[in-house]
Coordinates of C-alpha atoms in Angstrom, one line a residue:
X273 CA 47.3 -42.5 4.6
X274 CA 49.1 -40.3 7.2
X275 CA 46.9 -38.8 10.3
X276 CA 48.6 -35.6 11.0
X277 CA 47.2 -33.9 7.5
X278 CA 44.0 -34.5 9.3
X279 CA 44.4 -33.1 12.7
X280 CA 43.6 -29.9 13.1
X281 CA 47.0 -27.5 14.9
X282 CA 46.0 -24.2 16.4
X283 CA 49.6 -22.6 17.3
X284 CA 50.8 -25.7 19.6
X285 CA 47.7 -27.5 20.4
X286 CA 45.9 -30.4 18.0
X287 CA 42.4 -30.9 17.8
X288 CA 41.1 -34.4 18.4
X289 CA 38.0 -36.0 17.4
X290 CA 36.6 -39.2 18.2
X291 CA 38.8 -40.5 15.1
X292 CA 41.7 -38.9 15.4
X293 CA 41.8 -39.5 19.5
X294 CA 43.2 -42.9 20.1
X295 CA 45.9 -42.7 17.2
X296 CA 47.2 -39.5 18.3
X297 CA 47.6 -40.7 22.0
X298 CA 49.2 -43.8 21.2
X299 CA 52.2 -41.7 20.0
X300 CA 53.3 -40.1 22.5
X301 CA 55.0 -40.6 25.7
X302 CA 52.5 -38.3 27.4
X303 CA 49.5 -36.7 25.9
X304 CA 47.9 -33.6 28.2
X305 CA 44.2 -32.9 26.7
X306 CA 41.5 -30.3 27.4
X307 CA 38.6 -31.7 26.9
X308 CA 35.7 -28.6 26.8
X309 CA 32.8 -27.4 24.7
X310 CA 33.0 -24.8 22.1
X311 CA 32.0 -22.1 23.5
X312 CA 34.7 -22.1 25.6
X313 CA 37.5 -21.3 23.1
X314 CA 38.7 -17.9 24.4
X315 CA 38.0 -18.1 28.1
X316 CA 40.8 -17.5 30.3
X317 CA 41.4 -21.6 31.2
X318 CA 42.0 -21.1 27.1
X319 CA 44.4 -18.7 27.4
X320 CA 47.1 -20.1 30.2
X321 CA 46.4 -23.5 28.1
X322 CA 48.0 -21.6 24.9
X323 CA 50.7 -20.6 27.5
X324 CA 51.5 -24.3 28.8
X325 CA 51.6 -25.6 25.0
X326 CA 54.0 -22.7 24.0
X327 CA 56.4 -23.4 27.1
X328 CA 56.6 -27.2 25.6
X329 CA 56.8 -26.7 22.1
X330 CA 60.8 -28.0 22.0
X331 CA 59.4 -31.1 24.4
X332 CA 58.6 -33.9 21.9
X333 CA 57.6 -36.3 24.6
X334 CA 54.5 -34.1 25.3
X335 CA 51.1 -33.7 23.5
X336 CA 49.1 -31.0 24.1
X337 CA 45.7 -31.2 22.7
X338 CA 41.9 -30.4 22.3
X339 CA 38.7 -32.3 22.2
X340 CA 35.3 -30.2 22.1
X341 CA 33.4 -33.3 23.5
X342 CA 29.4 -31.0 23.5
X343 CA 27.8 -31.2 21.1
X344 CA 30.6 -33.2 19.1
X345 CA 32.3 -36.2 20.4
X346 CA 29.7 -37.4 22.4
X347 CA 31.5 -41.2 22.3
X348 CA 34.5 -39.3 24.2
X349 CA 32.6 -37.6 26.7
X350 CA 30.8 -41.0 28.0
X351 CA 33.8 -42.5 28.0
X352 CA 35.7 -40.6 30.3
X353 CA 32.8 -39.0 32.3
X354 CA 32.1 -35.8 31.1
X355 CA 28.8 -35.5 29.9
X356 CA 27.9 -32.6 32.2
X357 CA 28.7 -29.4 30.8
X358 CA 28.8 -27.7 34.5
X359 CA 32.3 -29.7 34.7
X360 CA 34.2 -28.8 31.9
X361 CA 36.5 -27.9 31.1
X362 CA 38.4 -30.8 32.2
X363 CA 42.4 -31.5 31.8
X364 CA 43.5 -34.8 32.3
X365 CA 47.0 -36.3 31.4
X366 CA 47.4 -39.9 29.4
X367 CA 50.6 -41.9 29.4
X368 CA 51.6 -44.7 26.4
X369 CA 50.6 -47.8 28.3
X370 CA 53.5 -50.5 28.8
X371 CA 51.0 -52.9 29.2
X372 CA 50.1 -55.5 25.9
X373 CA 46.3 -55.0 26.1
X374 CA 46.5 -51.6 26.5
X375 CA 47.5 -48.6 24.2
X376 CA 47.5 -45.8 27.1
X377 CA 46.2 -44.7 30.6
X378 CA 44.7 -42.1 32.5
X379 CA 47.6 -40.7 34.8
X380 CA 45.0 -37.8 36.2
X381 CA 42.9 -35.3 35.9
X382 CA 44.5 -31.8 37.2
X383 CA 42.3 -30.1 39.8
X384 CA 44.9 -27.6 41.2
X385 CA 44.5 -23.9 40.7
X386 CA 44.3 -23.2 37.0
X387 CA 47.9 -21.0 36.2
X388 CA 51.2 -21.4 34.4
X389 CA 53.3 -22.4 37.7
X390 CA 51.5 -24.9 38.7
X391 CA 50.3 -27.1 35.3
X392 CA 54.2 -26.8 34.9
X393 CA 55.0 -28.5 38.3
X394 CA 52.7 -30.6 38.2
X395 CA 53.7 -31.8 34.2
X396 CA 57.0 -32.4 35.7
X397 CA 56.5 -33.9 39.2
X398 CA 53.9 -36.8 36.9
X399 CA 56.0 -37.2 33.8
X400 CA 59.5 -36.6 34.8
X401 CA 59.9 -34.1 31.7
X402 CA 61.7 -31.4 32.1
X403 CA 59.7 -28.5 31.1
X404 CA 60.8 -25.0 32.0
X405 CA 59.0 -21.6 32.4
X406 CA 60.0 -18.4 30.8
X407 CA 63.5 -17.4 31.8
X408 CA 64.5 -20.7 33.1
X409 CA 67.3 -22.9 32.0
X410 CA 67.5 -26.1 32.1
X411 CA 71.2 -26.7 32.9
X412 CA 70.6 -24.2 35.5
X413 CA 67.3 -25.7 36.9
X414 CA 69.4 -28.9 37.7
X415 CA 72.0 -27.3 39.4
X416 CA 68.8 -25.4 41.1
X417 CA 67.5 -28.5 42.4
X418 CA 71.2 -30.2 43.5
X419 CA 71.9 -26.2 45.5
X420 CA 69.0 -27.1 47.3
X421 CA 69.4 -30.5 48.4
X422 CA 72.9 -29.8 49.5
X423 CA 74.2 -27.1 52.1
X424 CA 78.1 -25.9 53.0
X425 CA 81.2 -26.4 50.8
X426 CA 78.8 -28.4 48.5
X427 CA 76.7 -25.2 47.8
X428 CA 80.0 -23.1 47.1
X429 CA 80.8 -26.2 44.4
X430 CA 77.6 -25.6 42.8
X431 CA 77.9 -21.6 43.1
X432 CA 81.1 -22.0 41.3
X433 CA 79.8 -24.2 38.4
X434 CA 77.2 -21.3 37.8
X435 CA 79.6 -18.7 37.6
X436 CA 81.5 -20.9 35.0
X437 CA 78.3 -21.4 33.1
X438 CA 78.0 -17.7 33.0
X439 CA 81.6 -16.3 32.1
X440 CA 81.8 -19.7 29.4
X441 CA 78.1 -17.8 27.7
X442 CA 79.5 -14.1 28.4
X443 CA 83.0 -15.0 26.5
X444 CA 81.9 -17.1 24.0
X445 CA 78.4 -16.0 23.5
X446 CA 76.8 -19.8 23.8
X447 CA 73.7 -18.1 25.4
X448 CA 72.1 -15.4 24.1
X449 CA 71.4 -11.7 25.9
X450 CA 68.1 -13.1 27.9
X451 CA 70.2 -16.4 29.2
X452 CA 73.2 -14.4 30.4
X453 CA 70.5 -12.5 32.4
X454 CA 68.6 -15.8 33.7
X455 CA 72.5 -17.0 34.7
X456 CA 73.3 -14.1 36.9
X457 CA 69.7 -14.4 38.4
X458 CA 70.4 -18.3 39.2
X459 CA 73.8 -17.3 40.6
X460 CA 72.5 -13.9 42.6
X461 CA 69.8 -16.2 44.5
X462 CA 72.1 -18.6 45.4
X463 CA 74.4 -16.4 46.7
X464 CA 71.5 -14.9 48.6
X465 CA 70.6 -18.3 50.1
X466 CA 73.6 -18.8 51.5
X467 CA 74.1 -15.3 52.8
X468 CA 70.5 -15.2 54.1
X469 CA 69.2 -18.7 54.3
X470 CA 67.2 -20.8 53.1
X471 CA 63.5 -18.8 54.0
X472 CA 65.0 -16.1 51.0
X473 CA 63.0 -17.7 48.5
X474 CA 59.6 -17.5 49.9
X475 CA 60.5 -13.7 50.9
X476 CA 62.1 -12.6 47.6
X477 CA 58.4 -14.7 46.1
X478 CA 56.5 -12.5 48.1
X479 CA 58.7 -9.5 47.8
X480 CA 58.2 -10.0 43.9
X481 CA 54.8 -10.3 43.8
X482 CA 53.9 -7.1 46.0
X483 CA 55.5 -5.3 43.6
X484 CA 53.8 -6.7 40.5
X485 CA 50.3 -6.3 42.1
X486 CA 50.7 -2.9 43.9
X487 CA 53.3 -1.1 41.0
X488 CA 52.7 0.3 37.6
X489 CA 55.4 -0.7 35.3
X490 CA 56.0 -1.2 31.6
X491 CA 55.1 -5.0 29.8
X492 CA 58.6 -5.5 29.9
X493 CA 59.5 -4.4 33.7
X494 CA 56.4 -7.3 34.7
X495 CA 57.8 -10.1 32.0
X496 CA 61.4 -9.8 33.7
X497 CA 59.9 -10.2 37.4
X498 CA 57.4 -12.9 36.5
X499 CA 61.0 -14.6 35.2
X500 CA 63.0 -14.2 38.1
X501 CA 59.6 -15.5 40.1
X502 CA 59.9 -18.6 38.0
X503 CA 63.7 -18.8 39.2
X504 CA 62.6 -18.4 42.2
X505 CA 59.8 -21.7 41.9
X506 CA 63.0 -23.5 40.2
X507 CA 64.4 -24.1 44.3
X508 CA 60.8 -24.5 45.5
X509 CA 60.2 -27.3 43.7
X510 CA 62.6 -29.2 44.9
X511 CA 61.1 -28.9 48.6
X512 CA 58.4 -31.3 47.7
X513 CA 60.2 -33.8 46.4

């Protein structure tokens, strides 16, 4: 008898039970789980959640899931410490143990501030995965992270291979509309690194979000700065390592 008829899928994220729990983790490479009461369904941890699990829906060696662990799944809640309901919700990321007497471990328990950047650097700096944010690229994010590292003739290389990317997509239409955008956005801020050094990113970030908090603008006007902000985190990252 198959598990997955039994496991409950809300849009990207399963529900686990006390049954369903240890099979499910044993799957994956990585397994990140909520583990929360009922009550808490729609709350606004909920909603960036639904966010994270629709930014790795195309990563296959990540599980997002669920447990409601009070009342239900009492067993669960004992067993990793959560039996007070004044600390929940509570996220904590499980790796397939390599180990023979062992099916998986605890990597750790997130305790950062609660938004879409940061789960998503954090997913990547513990699992390795790449997992992008809207408007990002992953080809792009690489060369992102090389630009960075590197200074000089190296940078011009790398500018190069950018605009290559972009007039291969333009000409033969590889990328659609919204990736030809994100390509000139990569290529623009690394022009403007090199023109303006390396302190651009955090201006342009705070340039950005002035306007998003202090303007009016359309739903769509706000969705194409939060993407070139998550451009923008696509060099940062690479500052910490």
């Amino acid at each position: 008898v198959t598990l997955w008829p039994l496991i409950q899928v809300h849009s990207t994220i399963l529900d686990l039970d006390s049954w369903t729990f240890n099979k499910t983790i044993e799957a994956f490479p990585y397994s990140f789980v909520k583990f929360d009461t009922n009550s808490a369904e729609f709350g606004p941890k909920q909603k960036v959640f639904k966010q994270l699990a629709s930014n790795v829906l195309e990563q296959n060696d990540l599980l997002m899931a669920q447990v409601n662990v009070l009342p239900e799944n009492m067993d669960l809640a004992t067993r990793f410490q959560l039996t007070e309901k004044a600390y929940l919700p509570e996220f904590i990321l499980f790796q397939k143990s390599a180990k023979q007497n062992s099916n998986f471990e605890v990597v750790t328990r997130y305790g950062a501030q609660f938004d879409l950047a940061n789960l998503v650097r954090f997913l990547k700096i513990k699992t390795g995965l790449y997992i992008g944010l809207p408007g990002c690229l992953q080809d792009l994010d690489e060369l992102a992270a090389v630009f960075f590292r590197n200074s000089g003739k190296d940078r011009q290389k790398i500018m190069r291979q950018v605009s290559d990317i972009l007039l291969k997509m333009q000409k033969t239409r590889s990328g659609n509309g919204n990736d030809i955008i994100s390509a000139r956005k990569y290529l623009k801020i690394m022009e403007s690194l090199v023109q303006n050094g390396d302190d651009f990113i955090w201006k342009e970030e705070q340039r950005l979000q002035r306007i998003l908090q202090n303007s009016k603008m359309s739903e769509q006007k706000a969705q194409d700065l939060d993407k070139s902000l998550n451009i923008l985190k696509s060099f940062q990252w690479k500052r910490v390592g």
